[in-house]
XYZ file of C-alpha atoms in Angstrom:
687
model
C -17.120 35.971 -1.886
C -20.422 35.199 -3.658
C -23.242 34.107 -1.358
C -25.903 33.196 -3.965
C -25.779 29.426 -4.527
C -27.685 26.615 -6.203
C -27.231 22.845 -6.192
C -25.698 21.216 -9.263
C -26.406 17.778 -10.748
C -24.867 15.936 -13.680
C -26.664 12.796 -14.855
C -25.430 10.453 -17.586
C -27.776 7.725 -18.808
C -25.915 4.983 -20.632
C -26.366 1.474 -22.003
C -25.363 -1.255 -19.523
C -21.764 -0.747 -18.407
C -19.220 -3.487 -17.571
C -19.505 -4.239 -13.864
C -16.111 -2.819 -12.831
C -16.509 0.490 -14.701
C -19.170 2.638 -12.948
C -17.786 3.172 -9.430
C -14.183 4.251 -10.208
C -15.322 6.360 -13.161
C -17.953 8.347 -11.284
C -15.599 8.838 -8.305
C -12.911 10.218 -10.624
C -15.471 12.407 -12.400
C -16.531 13.881 -9.058
C -12.915 14.657 -8.122
C -12.262 16.321 -11.488
C -15.411 18.452 -11.195
C -14.367 19.651 -7.742
C -10.833 20.332 -8.952
C -12.220 22.468 -11.783
C -14.568 24.410 -9.484
C -11.635 25.223 -7.209
C -9.442 26.228 -10.151
C -12.221 28.506 -11.398
C -12.725 30.102 -7.939
C -16.259 28.773 -7.589
C -17.409 27.959 -4.066
C -19.306 24.763 -3.274
C -20.649 22.714 -0.360
C -21.092 18.960 0.120
C -20.692 16.397 -2.657
C -22.418 13.124 -3.505
C -22.019 10.590 -6.302
C -24.101 7.578 -7.265
C -24.090 4.986 -10.010
C -25.556 1.747 -11.247
C -25.180 -0.212 -14.457
C -27.023 2.437 -16.517
C -26.690 5.658 -14.545
C -23.833 7.944 -13.441
C -24.614 10.889 -11.160
C -22.528 13.656 -9.597
C -24.262 16.083 -7.241
C -22.703 19.146 -5.594
C -24.516 21.250 -3.026
C -24.337 25.007 -2.732
C -22.445 25.906 -5.911
C -21.783 29.668 -6.147
C -23.514 31.266 -9.115
C -20.459 33.377 -9.976
C -16.716 33.099 -9.666
C -15.087 34.900 -6.761
C -13.622 38.191 -7.920
C -9.875 38.525 -7.607
C -7.456 41.379 -7.975
C -4.050 40.922 -9.506
C -1.081 43.243 -9.642
C 0.475 44.067 -13.003
C 3.997 45.507 -12.786
C 5.020 48.317 -15.085
C 8.367 49.994 -15.662
C 10.767 50.760 -12.777
C 10.130 53.961 -10.813
C 13.201 55.684 -12.216
C 11.874 55.058 -15.728
C 8.238 55.947 -14.876
C 9.127 59.392 -13.417
C 11.449 62.095 -14.669
C 13.747 64.213 -12.463
C 10.902 66.638 -11.680
C 8.655 63.778 -10.514
C 6.377 63.834 -13.548
C 5.122 60.707 -15.259
C 7.065 59.766 -18.350
C 5.738 58.562 -21.700
C 6.554 54.983 -20.639
C 4.329 55.277 -17.543
C 1.470 56.854 -19.501
C 1.791 54.160 -22.144
C 1.636 51.451 -19.476
C -1.560 53.008 -18.024
C -3.128 53.156 -21.496
C -2.151 49.556 -22.276
C -3.714 48.346 -19.032
C -6.879 50.387 -19.597
C -6.591 52.413 -16.385
C -6.377 56.098 -15.511
C -3.020 57.689 -14.692
C -4.130 58.297 -11.102
C -4.631 54.524 -10.676
C -0.891 53.916 -10.972
C 0.851 52.939 -7.718
C 4.418 52.317 -6.591
C 5.568 48.989 -5.175
C 8.816 47.882 -3.547
C 10.135 44.577 -4.870
C 13.331 42.584 -4.440
C 14.607 44.223 -7.639
C 13.682 47.781 -6.617
C 10.664 50.087 -6.910
C 8.210 49.674 -9.771
C 4.887 51.212 -10.750
C 1.956 48.852 -10.901
C -1.836 48.697 -11.235
C -4.411 46.547 -9.480
C -6.742 44.898 -11.949
C -9.905 43.103 -10.988
C -10.727 40.028 -13.015
C -14.341 39.997 -14.039
C -16.297 37.158 -12.412
C -17.989 34.903 -14.972
C -21.325 33.197 -14.285
C -20.886 29.617 -13.115
C -23.365 28.263 -15.652
C -21.193 29.547 -18.518
C -18.095 27.949 -17.009
C -19.882 24.613 -16.474
C -21.006 24.602 -20.101
C -17.360 24.912 -21.126
C -15.669 22.525 -18.722
C -18.121 19.626 -18.223
C -17.782 18.195 -21.773
C -13.978 18.297 -21.445
C -14.053 16.581 -18.053
C -16.347 13.827 -19.346
C -14.035 13.320 -22.333
C -10.862 13.221 -20.230
C -11.981 10.801 -17.481
C -10.992 7.476 -18.995
C -12.472 3.992 -18.976
C -10.251 0.918 -19.538
C -11.895 0.584 -22.961
C -14.085 2.977 -24.935
C -16.125 2.890 -28.140
C -17.547 5.208 -30.792
C -21.128 4.681 -31.946
C -21.869 7.698 -34.159
C -20.101 10.030 -36.579
C -19.212 12.653 -33.943
C -16.117 10.813 -32.659
C -17.322 11.064 -29.045
C -16.046 8.067 -27.061
C -17.479 6.379 -23.965
C -17.514 2.890 -22.452
C -20.973 2.261 -23.918
C -23.374 4.393 -26.002
C -24.669 7.357 -23.994
C -28.451 7.719 -24.181
C -28.774 11.176 -22.606
C -27.065 13.898 -20.562
C -28.648 16.181 -17.984
C -27.074 19.188 -16.272
C -29.066 21.046 -13.658
C -27.979 24.165 -11.784
C -30.884 24.776 -9.463
C -33.848 24.566 -11.877
C -31.826 25.655 -14.903
C -31.155 23.071 -17.608
C -27.659 23.734 -18.940
C -27.124 22.813 -22.570
C -23.737 21.335 -23.515
C -22.226 19.753 -26.592
C -20.904 16.185 -26.190
C -20.830 14.538 -29.598
C -24.363 13.818 -30.771
C -25.594 12.787 -27.309
C -29.209 13.931 -26.722
C -29.837 16.392 -23.887
C -32.399 15.351 -21.323
C -34.657 18.149 -20.057
C -36.672 18.351 -16.858
C -39.001 21.167 -15.898
C -39.941 22.802 -12.649
C -37.648 20.855 -10.295
C -34.373 21.773 -8.634
C -31.303 19.557 -8.699
C -31.922 18.448 -5.093
C -35.588 17.580 -5.722
C -34.665 15.691 -8.892
C -32.025 13.689 -7.001
C -34.530 12.703 -4.297
C -36.951 11.621 -7.007
C -34.360 9.272 -8.525
C -33.330 7.942 -5.107
C -36.953 7.132 -4.349
C -37.361 5.245 -7.628
C -34.411 2.841 -7.128
C -31.241 2.117 -5.165
C -28.802 4.373 -7.010
C -26.285 4.645 -4.166
C -23.771 1.812 -4.817
C -22.969 1.306 -1.126
C -26.632 1.184 -0.085
C -27.388 -1.243 -2.919
C -24.391 -3.396 -2.007
C -25.464 -3.506 1.637
C -28.992 -4.456 0.592
C -27.703 -7.316 -1.590
C -25.390 -8.553 1.174
C -28.254 -8.459 3.664
C -30.395 -10.569 1.293
C -27.589 -13.118 0.874
C -26.814 -13.359 4.601
C -30.519 -13.804 5.332
C -30.752 -16.677 2.872
C -27.536 -18.258 4.211
C -28.996 -18.104 7.698
C -32.159 -19.837 6.486
C -29.991 -22.560 4.879
C -27.925 -22.889 8.110
C -24.846 -22.166 6.010
C -21.636 -20.275 6.758
C -22.211 -16.470 6.760
C -19.555 -16.027 4.095
C -19.960 -13.650 1.129
C -17.382 -13.208 -1.631
C -16.777 -9.424 -1.497
C -15.253 -9.216 -4.985
C -18.237 -11.050 -6.503
C -20.596 -8.896 -4.424
C -19.083 -5.752 -5.982
C -19.636 -7.185 -9.469
C -23.234 -8.235 -8.807
C -23.851 -4.803 -7.326
C -23.517 -3.372 -10.844
C -25.623 -6.045 -12.545
C -28.927 -5.118 -10.883
C -30.631 -1.872 -9.926
C -33.244 -3.409 -7.614
C -32.064 -6.778 -6.261
C -34.069 -9.959 -5.872
C -32.720 -13.297 -4.570
C -33.310 -17.016 -5.121
C -31.595 -20.313 -4.259
C -30.743 -22.896 -6.900
C -29.198 -26.386 -6.842
C -26.919 -28.610 -8.904
C -26.367 -32.368 -8.984
C -24.342 -33.668 -6.012
C -22.148 -35.734 -8.315
C -20.256 -32.546 -9.171
C -19.156 -32.191 -5.544
C -16.199 -34.446 -6.259
C -14.677 -31.521 -8.137
C -12.170 -29.477 -6.092
C -13.788 -26.698 -4.085
C -11.949 -23.964 -6.015
C -13.192 -25.319 -9.339
C -16.799 -25.307 -8.123
C -16.464 -21.760 -6.807
C -14.842 -20.547 -10.048
C -17.541 -22.222 -12.151
C -20.221 -20.437 -10.156
C -18.696 -17.026 -9.514
C -16.645 -16.339 -12.640
C -19.056 -17.374 -15.362
C -22.485 -17.128 -13.808
C -21.818 -14.709 -10.965
C -23.754 -16.774 -8.452
C -22.672 -17.242 -4.849
C -21.560 -20.664 -3.551
C -23.061 -21.955 -0.305
C -20.722 -23.520 2.271
C -21.443 -25.374 5.495
C -18.554 -25.623 7.997
C -16.170 -24.741 5.186
C -17.417 -27.504 2.859
C -19.164 -26.572 -0.353
C -22.761 -27.717 -0.825
C -24.796 -28.266 -3.985
C -26.738 -25.010 -3.431
C -26.049 -21.603 -4.914
C -27.518 -18.124 -4.448
C -28.366 -15.845 -7.368
C -29.203 -12.132 -7.437
C -31.419 -10.886 -10.267
C -33.393 -7.765 -11.146
C -36.642 -7.436 -9.196
C -39.892 -7.720 -11.134
C -42.912 -9.852 -11.915
C -41.129 -12.801 -13.477
C -41.346 -16.557 -13.887
C -39.032 -17.397 -10.951
C -39.303 -21.145 -11.481
C -38.271 -20.735 -15.114
C -35.400 -18.397 -14.227
C -34.134 -20.791 -11.545
C -34.269 -23.724 -13.959
C -32.381 -21.728 -16.598
C -29.621 -20.845 -14.106
C -29.377 -24.492 -12.985
C -29.153 -25.758 -16.569
C -26.382 -23.310 -17.486
C -24.416 -24.154 -14.337
C -24.808 -27.881 -14.938
C -23.400 -27.501 -18.459
C -20.455 -25.580 -17.044
C -19.830 -28.161 -14.307
C -19.998 -31.011 -16.849
C -17.213 -29.297 -18.775
C -15.216 -28.791 -15.571
C -15.612 -32.431 -14.593
C -14.470 -33.516 -18.040
C -11.392 -31.263 -17.801
C -10.590 -32.572 -14.325
C -10.895 -36.226 -15.336
C -8.800 -35.712 -18.483
C -6.101 -33.795 -16.609
C -5.769 -36.506 -13.966
C -5.524 -39.471 -16.330
C -1.736 -39.239 -16.338
C 0.801 -38.372 -13.624
C 1.172 -34.623 -13.204
C 4.946 -34.618 -13.738
C 4.509 -35.957 -17.296
C 3.371 -32.472 -18.362
C 6.929 -31.162 -17.990
C 8.002 -31.942 -21.558
C 5.215 -29.739 -23.025
C 6.503 -26.690 -21.132
C 9.356 -26.407 -23.641
C 6.826 -25.261 -26.257
C 5.056 -22.840 -23.879
C 6.583 -19.356 -24.141
C 7.086 -17.362 -20.952
C 7.915 -14.204 -22.921
C 9.404 -14.114 -26.393
C 12.650 -12.458 -25.267
C 12.903 -14.524 -22.077
C 12.431 -18.047 -23.372
C 10.009 -20.829 -22.485
C 8.424 -22.036 -19.254
C 10.848 -24.931 -18.938
C 13.716 -22.441 -18.779
C 11.804 -20.369 -16.243
C 11.448 -23.421 -13.995
C 15.212 -23.967 -14.085
C 15.729 -20.345 -13.026
C 13.181 -20.733 -10.222
C 15.016 -23.781 -8.945
C 18.338 -21.945 -8.980
C 16.958 -18.784 -7.370
C 14.976 -20.595 -4.668
C 18.077 -22.684 -3.861
C 20.088 -19.467 -3.479
C 17.451 -17.972 -1.146
C 17.329 -21.166 0.934
C 21.085 -20.988 1.403
C 20.948 -17.332 2.431
C 18.226 -18.137 4.973
C 20.116 -21.259 6.167
C 17.039 -23.497 5.831
C 17.196 -27.196 6.645
C 17.485 -29.873 3.959
C 13.840 -30.942 4.251
C 12.558 -27.458 3.469
C 15.081 -27.058 0.643
C 13.980 -30.340 -0.910
C 10.265 -29.404 -0.728
C 10.907 -25.983 -2.290
C 12.992 -27.469 -5.109
C 10.276 -30.006 -5.901
C 7.558 -27.341 -5.772
C 9.594 -25.129 -8.131
C 10.018 -28.065 -10.532
C 6.239 -28.648 -10.677
C 5.070 -25.036 -10.233
C 4.154 -24.288 -13.862
C 2.946 -27.701 -15.046
C -0.719 -26.788 -14.611
C -0.426 -24.078 -17.298
C -0.920 -26.684 -20.012
C -3.882 -28.430 -18.346
C -7.416 -28.192 -19.730
C -8.727 -26.812 -16.431
C -6.329 -23.854 -16.285
C -6.931 -23.262 -19.989
C -10.603 -22.751 -19.097
C -10.025 -21.030 -15.737
C -6.717 -19.090 -15.892
C -7.429 -17.722 -12.408
C -6.900 -21.279 -11.047
C -3.228 -21.503 -12.053
C -1.287 -22.617 -9.027
C -4.461 -23.810 -7.321
C -4.917 -26.629 -9.832
C -1.184 -27.322 -9.799
C -1.451 -28.016 -6.074
C -4.526 -30.214 -6.551
C -2.981 -32.250 -9.348
C 0.350 -32.602 -7.531
C -1.423 -34.002 -4.458
C -3.409 -36.468 -6.588
C -0.126 -37.573 -8.173
C 1.338 -38.489 -4.788
C 3.337 -35.355 -3.964
C 3.552 -34.285 -0.324
C 1.128 -31.798 1.261
C 4.011 -29.346 1.717
C 4.894 -29.419 -1.993
C 1.241 -29.189 -3.007
C 0.641 -26.195 -0.726
C 3.715 -24.353 -1.999
C 2.518 -24.759 -5.606
C -0.954 -23.520 -4.641
C 0.404 -20.475 -2.835
C 3.180 -19.258 -5.101
C 0.958 -16.804 -7.021
C -0.163 -15.131 -3.779
C -0.817 -12.308 -3.140
C -2.741 -11.318 -6.278
C -3.379 -7.788 -5.007
C -2.813 -5.395 -2.119
C -5.546 -6.889 0.048
C -5.083 -10.520 -0.950
C -3.842 -13.148 1.505
C -0.163 -14.091 1.623
C 1.324 -17.592 1.289
C 0.772 -19.504 4.516
C 3.828 -21.748 4.334
C 7.531 -20.921 4.247
C 7.884 -23.124 1.154
C 5.127 -21.158 -0.628
C 6.680 -17.857 0.445
C 10.145 -18.722 -0.923
C 8.714 -19.938 -4.222
C 6.498 -16.824 -4.499
C 9.515 -14.552 -3.903
C 11.573 -16.441 -6.495
C 8.790 -16.217 -9.079
C 8.325 -12.476 -8.555
C 12.024 -11.664 -8.627
C 12.370 -13.647 -11.857
C 9.442 -11.724 -13.380
C 10.646 -8.272 -12.305
C 14.274 -8.871 -13.345
C 13.211 -10.405 -16.657
C 10.778 -7.713 -17.751
C 12.808 -4.725 -16.536
C 15.901 -6.415 -17.947
C 14.412 -6.388 -21.443
C 13.715 -2.664 -21.292
C 10.043 -2.677 -20.269
C 9.108 0.706 -18.783
C 6.306 1.347 -16.314
C 4.584 4.704 -16.581
C 1.356 5.761 -14.862
C -1.248 3.062 -15.421
C 0.851 1.320 -18.121
C 2.084 -1.901 -16.566
C 1.222 -4.719 -19.010
C 3.342 -7.360 -17.270
C 2.186 -6.597 -13.720
C 5.642 -5.468 -12.542
C 4.119 -3.158 -9.929
C 1.888 -5.921 -8.545
C 4.778 -8.404 -8.538
C 7.039 -5.968 -6.693
C 4.452 -5.057 -4.068
C 3.673 -8.729 -3.464
C 7.380 -9.467 -3.099
C 7.766 -6.704 -0.494
C 4.643 -7.784 1.418
C 5.780 -11.406 1.700
C 9.311 -10.562 2.838
C 8.161 -7.966 5.369
C 5.224 -9.888 6.856
C 7.120 -13.194 6.976
C 10.195 -11.439 8.435
C 12.564 -13.074 5.925
C 16.027 -11.615 6.445
C 17.341 -11.333 2.914
C 19.682 -8.949 1.150
C 17.311 -8.422 -1.759
C 20.063 -6.783 -3.838
C 21.994 -10.078 -3.651
C 18.921 -12.043 -4.784
C 18.469 -9.632 -7.714
C 22.108 -10.127 -8.726
C 21.669 -13.905 -8.647
C 18.538 -13.656 -10.805
C 20.411 -11.514 -13.359
C 23.135 -14.177 -13.537
C 20.569 -16.978 -14.035
C 19.133 -15.207 -17.094
C 22.565 -15.456 -18.783
C 22.480 -13.481 -22.050
C 18.694 -13.067 -22.384
C 18.625 -9.585 -20.807
C 19.221 -6.540 -23.008
C 19.693 -3.837 -20.348
C 23.295 -3.308 -19.218
C 23.884 -5.574 -16.195
C 25.802 -2.915 -14.324
C 22.827 -0.563 -14.499
C 20.083 -3.173 -14.179
C 20.592 -4.123 -10.530
C 20.528 -0.484 -9.433
C 17.455 0.163 -11.595
C 15.564 -2.732 -9.988
C 16.690 -1.829 -6.457
C 15.557 1.767 -7.016
C 12.175 0.574 -8.292
C 11.683 -1.714 -5.279
C 12.580 1.209 -3.007
C 9.903 3.321 -4.724
C 7.283 0.668 -3.979
C 8.531 0.311 -0.370
C 8.146 4.064 0.046
C 4.576 3.772 -1.257
C 3.719 0.797 0.974
C 5.140 2.431 4.111
C 2.417 5.075 3.868
C 2.308 8.241 5.948
C 5.395 8.903 8.068
C 6.401 12.066 9.920
C 8.631 13.721 8.986
C 7.925 12.633 5.419
C 11.619 12.895 4.479
C 12.389 10.086 6.932
C 11.578 7.481 4.278
C 14.153 8.904 1.878
C 16.712 9.135 4.696
C 16.390 5.418 5.485
C 16.066 4.223 1.891
C 19.309 6.020 1.008
C 21.450 3.410 2.776
C 23.148 0.731 0.680
C 22.360 -2.131 3.079
C 19.142 -3.389 1.478
C 17.193 -5.672 3.805
C 13.430 -5.063 3.452
C 12.555 -6.246 6.981
C 15.291 -4.039 8.386
C 13.981 -1.014 6.445
C 10.466 -1.404 7.864
C 11.925 -1.841 11.369
C 13.976 1.348 11.001
C 10.903 3.282 9.877
C 9.026 2.233 13.024
C 11.969 3.043 15.299
C 12.781 6.429 13.777
C 9.115 7.459 13.619
C 8.917 6.876 17.375
C 12.086 8.880 18.227
C 11.945 11.691 15.647
C 10.752 14.176 18.299
C 13.540 13.310 20.789
C 16.403 15.713 21.431
C 19.107 13.097 20.807
C 17.583 12.374 17.364
C 17.760 16.072 16.443
C 21.351 16.207 17.704
C 22.341 13.180 15.602
C 20.591 14.699 12.592
C 22.442 17.978 13.154
C 25.794 16.148 13.162
C 24.932 14.497 9.846
C 23.621 17.762 8.404
C 26.689 19.852 9.363
C 29.234 17.280 8.198
C 27.264 16.782 4.986
C 27.078 20.509 4.284
C 30.812 21.090 4.688
C 31.568 18.117 2.427
C 29.438 19.484 -0.445
C 32.187 21.824 -1.601
C 34.757 19.005 -1.873
C 35.313 17.485 -5.291
C 34.502 13.834 -5.819
C 37.525 11.623 -5.214
C 39.455 14.460 -3.601
C 38.997 13.275 -0.006
C 41.282 10.470 1.126
C 41.855 8.825 4.518
C 42.519 10.588 7.808
C 46.182 11.034 8.708
C 46.511 11.855 12.406
C 50.118 13.005 11.827
C 48.659 16.081 10.092
C 46.657 17.170 13.135
C 47.632 20.646 14.366
C 44.824 21.463 16.828
C 43.996 19.828 20.158
C 40.347 19.557 19.062
C 41.421 17.484 16.053
C 43.034 14.928 18.365
C 39.996 14.942 20.690
C 37.493 14.545 17.847
C 39.478 11.688 16.282
C 39.748 9.981 19.672
C 35.968 10.276 20.051
C 35.568 8.605 16.638
C 37.958 5.747 17.447
C 36.135 5.085 20.737
C 32.738 5.247 19.075
C 33.436 3.132 15.978
C 33.397 -0.385 17.555
C 30.433 0.520 19.762
C 28.525 1.864 16.752
C 29.261 -1.188 14.643
C 28.098 -3.497 17.431
C 24.835 -1.557 17.947
C 24.086 -1.469 14.216
C 24.886 -5.172 13.742
C 22.360 -5.905 16.495
C 19.859 -3.452 14.929
C 19.731 -1.265 18.034
C 19.139 1.876 16.018
C 17.625 3.995 18.773
C 20.603 3.339 21.038
C 23.023 3.870 18.135
C 21.446 7.259 17.433
C 21.613 8.258 21.094
C 25.265 7.207 21.401
C 26.209 8.928 18.138
C 24.681 12.191 19.375
C 26.344 11.815 22.768
C 29.761 11.147 21.231
C 29.855 13.922 18.621
C 27.256 16.677 19.100
C 29.102 18.869 21.616
C 32.641 18.217 20.451
C 31.753 18.769 16.794
C 30.031 22.035 17.699
C 33.217 23.162 19.465
C 35.315 21.965 16.536
C 33.417 24.096 14.024
C 33.611 27.099 16.362
C 37.373 26.947 16.829
C 38.877 25.063 13.875
C 38.838 26.219 10.263
C 38.058 23.161 8.120
C 38.388 24.806 4.724
C 41.785 26.291 5.400
C 43.974 27.416 2.489
C 46.583 24.749 3.234
C 45.435 21.870 0.984
C 46.827 18.919 2.990
C 45.293 20.241 6.204
C 41.964 21.033 4.552
C 41.635 17.619 2.925
C 42.573 15.831 6.139
C 39.911 17.710 8.095
C 37.357 17.040 5.351
C 38.324 13.348 5.511
C 37.573 13.370 9.248
C 34.158 14.978 8.611
C 33.477 12.345 5.943
C 34.494 9.501 8.274
C 32.249 10.735 11.103
C 29.368 11.252 8.655
C 29.661 7.780 7.103
C 29.864 6.089 10.509
C 26.139 6.816 10.806
C 24.819 7.356 7.275
C 26.207 4.202 5.637
C 24.388 1.773 7.921
C 21.687 3.713 9.797
C 20.107 6.630 7.882
C 21.148 9.676 5.907
C 19.505 12.264 8.135
C 20.758 15.061 5.851
C 17.639 14.239 3.789
C 15.492 15.765 6.546
C 14.442 19.429 6.363
C 16.498 21.988 8.284
C 17.161 20.534 11.729
C 16.696 22.667 14.838
C 17.934 21.324 18.181
C 15.781 22.604 21.025
């Protein structure tokens, strides 16, 4: 291993980047650099990355100056070909030595699974790290993608914004690379670590430190204003990449705009001007907080400019609000017929009819009372009417929110209004869920309709390509059902949704339900996270009974008992019966006929099954999976072990063989059809 090391730094200076670009890009760049160093056998120490709106930095400590040397074995001809009967090297062996550039005495003999062969050990020459970095860094920069890129010169080099300069330092050495026509920055007489400290001293380049500094400024000002210590984290992340050295001020707007809904005021401030609203006891005030770049500036003029822009925005919002509320909300329904949901899936009016039908079906499955059903039906009927309002046209992020506001102003109940407001929740993994049952049912219906519709027209999701948000819809659907403990057979809801689409879907209906169920299972597996053993997820998701709450419950139960002896015994039963059934042809195994039994153990094993079946069904119906697993192991582990020791299952007599296979299949399915297919686990050892 090489011990000589130097620190490495890559700096990219660029025109101002979009606020959501720098952090994920530089983090990915760092990972790709490390991956390449490891692939190239180059040692390294600690890593650090930093970024702001104009600067992207990756820093790696203690990078080895050369690759680690490695030896590899190159096999030649077999020993019997390499040596003649007298033990002398043949022409083939000498030719192999010459081809490999080694002396004859360097040839060795090696035993392999295929016999003895001659071979040579060849050391790969270690290249200098600086040469490797010159080769790989331009490729890494090119291959780490932004959501959108641009070209600004004739070279064809693409980046999110024009790159002003590149700097690569290995110790004090400036490494020259070719990346389009981008100029190379050069520094003299400083190491990578000294240069990094110099930049850190000049400004807050660490995004987390800068974010903390901005948050501290905002909280300090909120404390001075005796306001709620509440900071919008998403807006904070955006502002973090708008300034390099933050400065704060407080502005105001006319109190007459406070009659606008709270969400409209917040959207007007945060979305378009990226200023922070100020709340007192949850109520919005006519103050706002702005973060700008530090410097000697006309603060009074800047404040006035911010206030004027916000006032113009709020005037527009007030106009939209007043226009939207001039007529009853329900009168917007007719216009939905001309608003397309998706060209293959019809208009929004048709979507509402499907939502009503699907939410009614879910209500029936959950046995909800008539009051809840009525509220959900009304919310579904009004759920998309805000899409044609002026306010949502200006602020698309307020769809649902404005629907709830306008419904309430039109005399709808609080329950209906809240359901409309909540039915787009959650918007992401960390977003809040609907608070009401009505909102939850409508949100589930909306997501199922979206997923079935888009997948049913042949839309494919691959990698980051998900233009219709199918992944987000599916994850939100799972989160709501699991957290709200809604006991639904989701496969039945999917089937109902397919039926409600009538002939609009192009994917074969017989395949579509399974395709959607499989996709939902994939997202469940992702959301479950780390489980030991990892194969446990596949074992539970294999069952046909598809209740999302039940699946999460099983995961918790089986994770807690996977180290118990009875669990291993149950798994061994499933494994052994599964293994012996693999050789049977599909459709060959019928039902068990006890009249064909010839051995005492056959009678005893079948009796054990008949005794266990009602008990097992009762335990599974009551979701007592730990007890079911214990009882299954107790009933079959010993007797099945004896059976395999003394009874030949795959006997030559066909009727006997198939009957014994049928018994193995019956015992296997007693557990795997409703509990878990433990044959998915790695080799099971019972201690």
